[in-house]
Short mmCIF file of N, CA and C in Angstrom, two decimals:
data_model
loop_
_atom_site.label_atom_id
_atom_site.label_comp_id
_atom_site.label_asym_id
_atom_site.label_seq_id
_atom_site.Cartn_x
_atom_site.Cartn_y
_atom_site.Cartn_z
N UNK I 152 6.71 -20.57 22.07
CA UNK I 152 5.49 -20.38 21.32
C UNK I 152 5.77 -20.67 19.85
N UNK I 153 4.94 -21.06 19.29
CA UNK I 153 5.12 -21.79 17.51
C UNK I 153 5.16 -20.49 16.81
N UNK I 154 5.72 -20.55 15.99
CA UNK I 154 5.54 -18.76 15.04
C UNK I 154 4.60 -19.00 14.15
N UNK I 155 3.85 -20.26 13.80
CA UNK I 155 2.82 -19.89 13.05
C UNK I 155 1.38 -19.27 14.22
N UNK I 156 1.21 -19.78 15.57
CA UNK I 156 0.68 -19.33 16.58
C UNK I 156 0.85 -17.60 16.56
N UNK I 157 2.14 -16.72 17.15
CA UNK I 157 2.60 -15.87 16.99
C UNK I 157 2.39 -14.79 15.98
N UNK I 158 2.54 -15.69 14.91
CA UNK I 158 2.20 -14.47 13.27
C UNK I 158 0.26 -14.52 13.70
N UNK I 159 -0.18 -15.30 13.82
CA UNK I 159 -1.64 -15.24 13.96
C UNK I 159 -2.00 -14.36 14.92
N UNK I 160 -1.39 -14.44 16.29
CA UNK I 160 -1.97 -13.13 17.10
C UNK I 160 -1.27 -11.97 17.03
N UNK I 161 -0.26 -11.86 16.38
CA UNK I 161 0.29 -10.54 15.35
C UNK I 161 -0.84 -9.86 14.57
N UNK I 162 -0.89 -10.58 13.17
CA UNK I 162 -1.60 -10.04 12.37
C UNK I 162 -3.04 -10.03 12.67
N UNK I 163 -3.23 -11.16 13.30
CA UNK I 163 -4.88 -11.09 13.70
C UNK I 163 -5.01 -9.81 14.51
N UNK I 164 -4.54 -9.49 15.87
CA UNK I 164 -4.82 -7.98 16.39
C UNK I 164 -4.47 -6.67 15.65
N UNK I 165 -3.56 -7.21 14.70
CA UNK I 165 -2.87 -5.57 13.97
C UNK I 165 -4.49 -5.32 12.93
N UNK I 166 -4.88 -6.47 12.20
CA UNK I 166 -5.73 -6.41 11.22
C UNK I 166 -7.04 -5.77 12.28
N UNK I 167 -7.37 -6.42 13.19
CA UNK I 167 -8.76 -6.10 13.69
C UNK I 167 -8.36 -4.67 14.08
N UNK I 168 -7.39 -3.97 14.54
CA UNK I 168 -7.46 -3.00 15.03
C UNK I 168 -7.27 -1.70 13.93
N UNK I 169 -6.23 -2.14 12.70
CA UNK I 169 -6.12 -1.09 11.44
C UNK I 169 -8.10 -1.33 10.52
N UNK I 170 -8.07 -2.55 10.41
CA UNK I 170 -9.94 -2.34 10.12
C UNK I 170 -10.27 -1.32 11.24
N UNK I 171 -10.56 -1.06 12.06
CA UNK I 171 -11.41 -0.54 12.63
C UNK I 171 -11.09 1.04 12.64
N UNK I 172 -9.74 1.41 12.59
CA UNK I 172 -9.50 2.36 12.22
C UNK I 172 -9.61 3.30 10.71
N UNK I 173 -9.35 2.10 9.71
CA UNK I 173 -10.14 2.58 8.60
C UNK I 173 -11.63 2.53 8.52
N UNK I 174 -12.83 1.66 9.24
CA UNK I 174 -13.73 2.06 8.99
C UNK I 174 -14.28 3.16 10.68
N UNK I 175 -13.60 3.48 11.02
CA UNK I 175 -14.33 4.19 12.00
C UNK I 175 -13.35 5.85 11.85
N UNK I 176 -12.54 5.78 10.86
CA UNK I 176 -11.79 7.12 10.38
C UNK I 176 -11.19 7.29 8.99
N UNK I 177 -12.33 6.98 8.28
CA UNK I 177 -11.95 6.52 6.91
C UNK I 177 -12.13 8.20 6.45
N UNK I 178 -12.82 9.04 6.82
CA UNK I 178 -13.41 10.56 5.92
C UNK I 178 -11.94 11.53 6.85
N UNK I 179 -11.07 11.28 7.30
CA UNK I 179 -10.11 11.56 7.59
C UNK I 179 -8.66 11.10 7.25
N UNK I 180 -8.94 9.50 7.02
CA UNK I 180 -7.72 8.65 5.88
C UNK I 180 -7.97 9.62 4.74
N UNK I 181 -8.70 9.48 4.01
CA UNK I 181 -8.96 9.94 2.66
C UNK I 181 -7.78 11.03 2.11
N UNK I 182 -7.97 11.95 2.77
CA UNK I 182 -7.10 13.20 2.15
C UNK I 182 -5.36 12.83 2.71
N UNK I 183 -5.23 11.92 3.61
CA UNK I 183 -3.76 11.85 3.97
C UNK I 183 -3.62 10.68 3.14
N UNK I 184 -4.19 9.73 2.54
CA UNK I 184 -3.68 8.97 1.55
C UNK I 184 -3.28 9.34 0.22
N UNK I 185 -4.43 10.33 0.28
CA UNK I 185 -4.09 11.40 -1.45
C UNK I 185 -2.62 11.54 -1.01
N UNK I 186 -2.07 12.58 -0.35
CA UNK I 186 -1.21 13.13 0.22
C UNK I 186 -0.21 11.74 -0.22
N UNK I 187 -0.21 10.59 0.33
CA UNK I 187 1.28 9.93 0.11
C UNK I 187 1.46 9.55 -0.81
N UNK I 188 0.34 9.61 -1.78
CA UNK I 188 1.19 9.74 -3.33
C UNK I 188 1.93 10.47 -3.86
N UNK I 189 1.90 11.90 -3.38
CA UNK I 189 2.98 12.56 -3.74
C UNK I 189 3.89 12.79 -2.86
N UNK I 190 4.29 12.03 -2.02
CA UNK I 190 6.05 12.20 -1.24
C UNK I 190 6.68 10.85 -1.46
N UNK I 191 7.49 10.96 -2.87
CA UNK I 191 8.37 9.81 -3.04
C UNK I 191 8.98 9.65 -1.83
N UNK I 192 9.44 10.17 -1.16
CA UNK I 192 10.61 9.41 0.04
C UNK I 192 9.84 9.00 0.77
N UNK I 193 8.31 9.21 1.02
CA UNK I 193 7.67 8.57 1.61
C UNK I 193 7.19 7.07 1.57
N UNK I 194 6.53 7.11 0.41
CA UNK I 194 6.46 5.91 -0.62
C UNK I 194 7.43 5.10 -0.90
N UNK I 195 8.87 5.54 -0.78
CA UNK I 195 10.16 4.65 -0.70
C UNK I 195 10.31 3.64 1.14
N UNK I 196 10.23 4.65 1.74
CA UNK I 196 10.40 4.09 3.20
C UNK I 196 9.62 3.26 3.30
N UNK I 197 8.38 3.50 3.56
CA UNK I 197 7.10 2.65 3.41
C UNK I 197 6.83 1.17 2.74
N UNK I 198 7.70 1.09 1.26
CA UNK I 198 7.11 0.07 0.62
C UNK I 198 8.67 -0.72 0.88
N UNK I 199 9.81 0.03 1.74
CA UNK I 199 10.55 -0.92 1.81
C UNK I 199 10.63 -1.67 3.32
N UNK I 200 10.05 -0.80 4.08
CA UNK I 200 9.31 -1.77 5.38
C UNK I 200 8.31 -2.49 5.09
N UNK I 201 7.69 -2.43 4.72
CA UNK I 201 6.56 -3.73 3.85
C UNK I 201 6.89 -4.66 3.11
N UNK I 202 8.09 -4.19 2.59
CA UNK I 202 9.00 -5.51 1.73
C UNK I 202 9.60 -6.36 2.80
N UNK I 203 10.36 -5.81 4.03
CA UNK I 203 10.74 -6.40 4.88
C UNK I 203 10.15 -7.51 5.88
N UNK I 204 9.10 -6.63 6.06
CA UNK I 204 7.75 -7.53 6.88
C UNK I 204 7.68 -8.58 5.94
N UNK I 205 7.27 -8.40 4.69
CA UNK I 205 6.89 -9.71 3.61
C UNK I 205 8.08 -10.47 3.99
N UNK I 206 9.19 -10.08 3.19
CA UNK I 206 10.03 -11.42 3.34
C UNK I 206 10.39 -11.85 4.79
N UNK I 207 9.99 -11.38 5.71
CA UNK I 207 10.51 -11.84 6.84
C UNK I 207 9.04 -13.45 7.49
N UNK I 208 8.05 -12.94 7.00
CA UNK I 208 7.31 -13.62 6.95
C UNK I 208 6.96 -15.01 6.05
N UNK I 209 6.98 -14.65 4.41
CA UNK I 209 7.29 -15.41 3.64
C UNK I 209 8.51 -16.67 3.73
N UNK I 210 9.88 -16.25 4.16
CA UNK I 210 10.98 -17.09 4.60
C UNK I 210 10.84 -18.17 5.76
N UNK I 211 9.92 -16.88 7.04
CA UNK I 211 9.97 -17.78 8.41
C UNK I 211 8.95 -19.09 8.43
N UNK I 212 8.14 -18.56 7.47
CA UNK I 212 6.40 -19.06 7.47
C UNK I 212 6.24 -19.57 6.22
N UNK I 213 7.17 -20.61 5.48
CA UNK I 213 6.01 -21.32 4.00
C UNK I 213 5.32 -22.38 4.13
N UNK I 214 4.76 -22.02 4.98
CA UNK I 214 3.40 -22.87 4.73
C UNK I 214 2.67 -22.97 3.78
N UNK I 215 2.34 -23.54 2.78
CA UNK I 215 1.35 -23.38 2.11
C UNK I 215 -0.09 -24.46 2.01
N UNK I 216 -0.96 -24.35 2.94
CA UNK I 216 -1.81 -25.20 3.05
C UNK I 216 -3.02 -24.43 3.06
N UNK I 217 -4.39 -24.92 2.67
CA UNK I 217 -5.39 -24.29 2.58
C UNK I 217 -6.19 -23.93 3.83
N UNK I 218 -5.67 -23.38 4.69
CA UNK I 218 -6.19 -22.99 6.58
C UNK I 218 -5.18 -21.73 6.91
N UNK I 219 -5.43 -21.32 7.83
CA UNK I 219 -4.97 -20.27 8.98
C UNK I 219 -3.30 -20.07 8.44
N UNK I 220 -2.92 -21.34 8.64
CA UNK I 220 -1.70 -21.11 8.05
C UNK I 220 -1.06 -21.02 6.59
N UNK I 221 -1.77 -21.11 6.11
CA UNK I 221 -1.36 -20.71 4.10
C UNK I 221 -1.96 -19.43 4.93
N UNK I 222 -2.89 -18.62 4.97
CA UNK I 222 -3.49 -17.34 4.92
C UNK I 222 -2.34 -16.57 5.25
N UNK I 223 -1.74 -17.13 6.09
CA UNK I 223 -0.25 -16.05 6.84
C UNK I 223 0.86 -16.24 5.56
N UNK I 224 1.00 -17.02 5.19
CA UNK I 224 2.04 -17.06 4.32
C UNK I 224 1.40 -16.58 2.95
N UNK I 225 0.15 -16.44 2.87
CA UNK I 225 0.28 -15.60 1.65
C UNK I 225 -0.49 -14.10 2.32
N UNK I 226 -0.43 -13.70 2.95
CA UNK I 226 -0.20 -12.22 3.56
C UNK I 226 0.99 -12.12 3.62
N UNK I 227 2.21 -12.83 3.85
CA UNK I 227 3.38 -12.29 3.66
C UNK I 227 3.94 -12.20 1.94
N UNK I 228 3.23 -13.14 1.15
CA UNK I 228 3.56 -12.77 -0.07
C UNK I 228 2.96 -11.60 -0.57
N UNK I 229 1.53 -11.63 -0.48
CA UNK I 229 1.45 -9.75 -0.71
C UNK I 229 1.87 -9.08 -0.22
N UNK I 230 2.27 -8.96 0.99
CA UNK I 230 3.02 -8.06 1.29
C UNK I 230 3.90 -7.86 -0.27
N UNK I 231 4.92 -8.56 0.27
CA UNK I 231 6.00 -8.95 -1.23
C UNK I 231 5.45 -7.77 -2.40
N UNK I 232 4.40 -8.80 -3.07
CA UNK I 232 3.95 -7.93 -4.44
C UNK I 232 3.53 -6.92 -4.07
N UNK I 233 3.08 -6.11 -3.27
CA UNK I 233 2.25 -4.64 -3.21
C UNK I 233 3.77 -3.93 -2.58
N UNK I 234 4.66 -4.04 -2.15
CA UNK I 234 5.94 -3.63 -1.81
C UNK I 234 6.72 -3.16 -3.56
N UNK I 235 6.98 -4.34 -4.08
CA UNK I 235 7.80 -4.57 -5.03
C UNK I 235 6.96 -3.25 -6.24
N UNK I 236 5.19 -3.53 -6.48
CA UNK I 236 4.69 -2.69 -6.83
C UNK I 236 5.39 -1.30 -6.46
N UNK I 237 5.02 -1.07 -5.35
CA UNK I 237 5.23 0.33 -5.23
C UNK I 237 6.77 0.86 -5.14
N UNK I 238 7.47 0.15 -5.47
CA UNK I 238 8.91 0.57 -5.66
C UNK I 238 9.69 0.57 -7.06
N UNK I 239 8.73 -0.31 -7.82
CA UNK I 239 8.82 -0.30 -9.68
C UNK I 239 7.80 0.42 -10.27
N UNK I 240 6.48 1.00 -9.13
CA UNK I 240 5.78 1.70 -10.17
C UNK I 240 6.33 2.88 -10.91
N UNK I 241 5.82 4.00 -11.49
CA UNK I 241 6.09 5.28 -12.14
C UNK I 241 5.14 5.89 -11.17
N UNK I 242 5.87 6.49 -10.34
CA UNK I 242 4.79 7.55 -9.72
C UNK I 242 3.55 8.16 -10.00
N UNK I 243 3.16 8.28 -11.49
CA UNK I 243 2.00 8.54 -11.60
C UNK I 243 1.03 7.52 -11.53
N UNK I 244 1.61 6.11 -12.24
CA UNK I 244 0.70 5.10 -11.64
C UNK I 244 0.73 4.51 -10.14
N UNK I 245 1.32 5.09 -9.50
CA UNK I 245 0.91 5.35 -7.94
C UNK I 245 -0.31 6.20 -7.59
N UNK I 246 0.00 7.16 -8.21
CA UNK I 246 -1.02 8.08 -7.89
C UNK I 246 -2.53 7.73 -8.58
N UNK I 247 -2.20 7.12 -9.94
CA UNK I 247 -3.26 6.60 -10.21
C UNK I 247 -4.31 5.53 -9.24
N UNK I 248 -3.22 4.67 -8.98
CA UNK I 248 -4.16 3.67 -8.37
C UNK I 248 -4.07 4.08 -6.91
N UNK I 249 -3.58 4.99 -6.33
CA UNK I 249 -4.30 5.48 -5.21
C UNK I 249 -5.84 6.52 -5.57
N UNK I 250 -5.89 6.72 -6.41
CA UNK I 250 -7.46 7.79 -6.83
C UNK I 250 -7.85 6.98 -6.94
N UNK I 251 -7.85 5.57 -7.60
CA UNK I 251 -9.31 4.64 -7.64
C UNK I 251 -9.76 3.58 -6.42
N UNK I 252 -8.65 3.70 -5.59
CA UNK I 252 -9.11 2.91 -4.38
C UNK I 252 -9.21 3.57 -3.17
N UNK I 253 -9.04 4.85 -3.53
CA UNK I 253 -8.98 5.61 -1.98
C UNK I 253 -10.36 6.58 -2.02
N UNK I 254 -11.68 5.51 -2.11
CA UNK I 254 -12.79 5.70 -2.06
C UNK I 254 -13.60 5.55 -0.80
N UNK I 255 -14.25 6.25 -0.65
CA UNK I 255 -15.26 5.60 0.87
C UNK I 255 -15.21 4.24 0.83
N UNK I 256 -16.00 3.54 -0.81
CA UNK I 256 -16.56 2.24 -0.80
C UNK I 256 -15.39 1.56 -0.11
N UNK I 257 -14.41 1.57 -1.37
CA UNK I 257 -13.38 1.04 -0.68
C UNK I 257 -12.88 0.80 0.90
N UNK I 258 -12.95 1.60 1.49
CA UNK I 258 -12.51 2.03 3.07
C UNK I 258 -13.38 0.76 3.60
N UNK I 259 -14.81 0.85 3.19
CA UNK I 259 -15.60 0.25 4.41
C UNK I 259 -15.68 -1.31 3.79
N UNK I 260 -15.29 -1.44 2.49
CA UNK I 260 -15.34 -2.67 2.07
C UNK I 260 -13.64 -3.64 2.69
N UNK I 261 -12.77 -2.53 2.73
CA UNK I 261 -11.54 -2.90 3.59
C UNK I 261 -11.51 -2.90 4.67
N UNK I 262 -12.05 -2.24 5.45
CA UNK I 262 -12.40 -2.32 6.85
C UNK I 262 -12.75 -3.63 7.36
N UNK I 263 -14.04 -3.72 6.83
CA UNK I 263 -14.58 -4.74 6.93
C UNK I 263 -14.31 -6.14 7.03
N UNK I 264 -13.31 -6.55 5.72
CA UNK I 264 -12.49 -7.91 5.29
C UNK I 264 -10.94 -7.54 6.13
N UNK I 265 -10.51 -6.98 6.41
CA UNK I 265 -9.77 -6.39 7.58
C UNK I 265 -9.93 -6.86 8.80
N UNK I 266 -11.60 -6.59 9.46
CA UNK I 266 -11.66 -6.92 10.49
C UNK I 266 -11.99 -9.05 10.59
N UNK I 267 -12.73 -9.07 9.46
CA UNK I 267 -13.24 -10.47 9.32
C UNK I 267 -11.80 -11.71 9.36
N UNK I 268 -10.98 -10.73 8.81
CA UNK I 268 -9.62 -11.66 8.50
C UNK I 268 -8.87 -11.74 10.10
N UNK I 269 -8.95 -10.55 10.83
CA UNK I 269 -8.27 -10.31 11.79
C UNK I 269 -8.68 -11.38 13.09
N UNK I 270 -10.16 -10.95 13.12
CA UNK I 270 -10.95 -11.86 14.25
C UNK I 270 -10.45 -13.53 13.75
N UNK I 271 -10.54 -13.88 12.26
CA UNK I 271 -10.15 -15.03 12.54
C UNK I 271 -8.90 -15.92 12.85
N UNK I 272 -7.71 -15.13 12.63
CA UNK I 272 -6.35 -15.28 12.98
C UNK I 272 -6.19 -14.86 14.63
N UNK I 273 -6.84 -14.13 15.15
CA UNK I 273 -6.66 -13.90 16.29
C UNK I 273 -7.73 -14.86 17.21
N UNK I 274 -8.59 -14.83 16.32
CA UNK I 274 -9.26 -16.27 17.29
C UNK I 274 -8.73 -17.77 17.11
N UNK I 275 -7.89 -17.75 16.19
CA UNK I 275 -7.00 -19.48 16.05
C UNK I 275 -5.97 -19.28 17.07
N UNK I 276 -4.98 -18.05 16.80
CA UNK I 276 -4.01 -17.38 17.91
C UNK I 276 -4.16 -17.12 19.44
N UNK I 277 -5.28 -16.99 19.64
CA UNK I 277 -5.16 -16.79 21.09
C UNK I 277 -6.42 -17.60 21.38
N UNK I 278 -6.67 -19.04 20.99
CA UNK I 278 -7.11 -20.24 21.12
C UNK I 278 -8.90 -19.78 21.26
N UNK I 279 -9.59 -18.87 20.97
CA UNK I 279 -11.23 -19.26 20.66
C UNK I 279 -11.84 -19.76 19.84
N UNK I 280 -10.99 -20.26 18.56
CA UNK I 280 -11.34 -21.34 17.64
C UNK I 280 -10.75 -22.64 17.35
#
């Protein structure tokens, strides 16, 4: 199987299924996201498995073309930057920018582009587009 195929029905099912979980349990995310701003060792583990995922993706996958496949390779670069973020921030600007995005709006506006991104990687990936 091609790994740009592979990363697509990866992330395409992980995305459609974490959207749907943030918008169908977002008033229950809420208070456990507050919450992981304050457990550094949490926030350490976390943003260094996300660093991992990134570069493992970024390395396997540079594609950079304007379709399905740039989209994967730059989901593995954010990964990257939102990793690297959260391991050079100052904890309080963690905590900061978790209070301004860990809003309802937010949730359902992520949910949403979550699920839109997901269906379409998983529909190139497991061939309905």
């Amino acid at each position: 199987m091609d790994l740009s195929i592979f990363l697509a029905q990866l992330l395409g099912a992980y995305f459609v299924i974490a959207g749907g979980v943030v918008l169908f349990r977002r008033k229950s995310l809420i208070p456990v996201v507050a919450e992981f701003g304050h457990d550094r060792a949490l926030i350490l583990v976390i943003a260094l498995m996300q660093l991992l995922g990134g570069l493992a993706i970024a390395i396997s996958h540079s594609i950079w073309t304007p379709d399905w496949q740039g989209l994967i390779t730059l989901i593995g670069w954010w990964m990257i930057v939102e990793s690297v973020l959260y391991l050079t921030m100052p904890y309080t600007g963690i905590r900061r920018w978790i209070r301004m995005f860990n809003t309802n709006q937010w949730y359902v506006a992520g949910g949403f582009l979550s699920i839109a991104i997901g269906l379409y990687l998983a529909g190139i990936g497991f061939g309905y587009l």
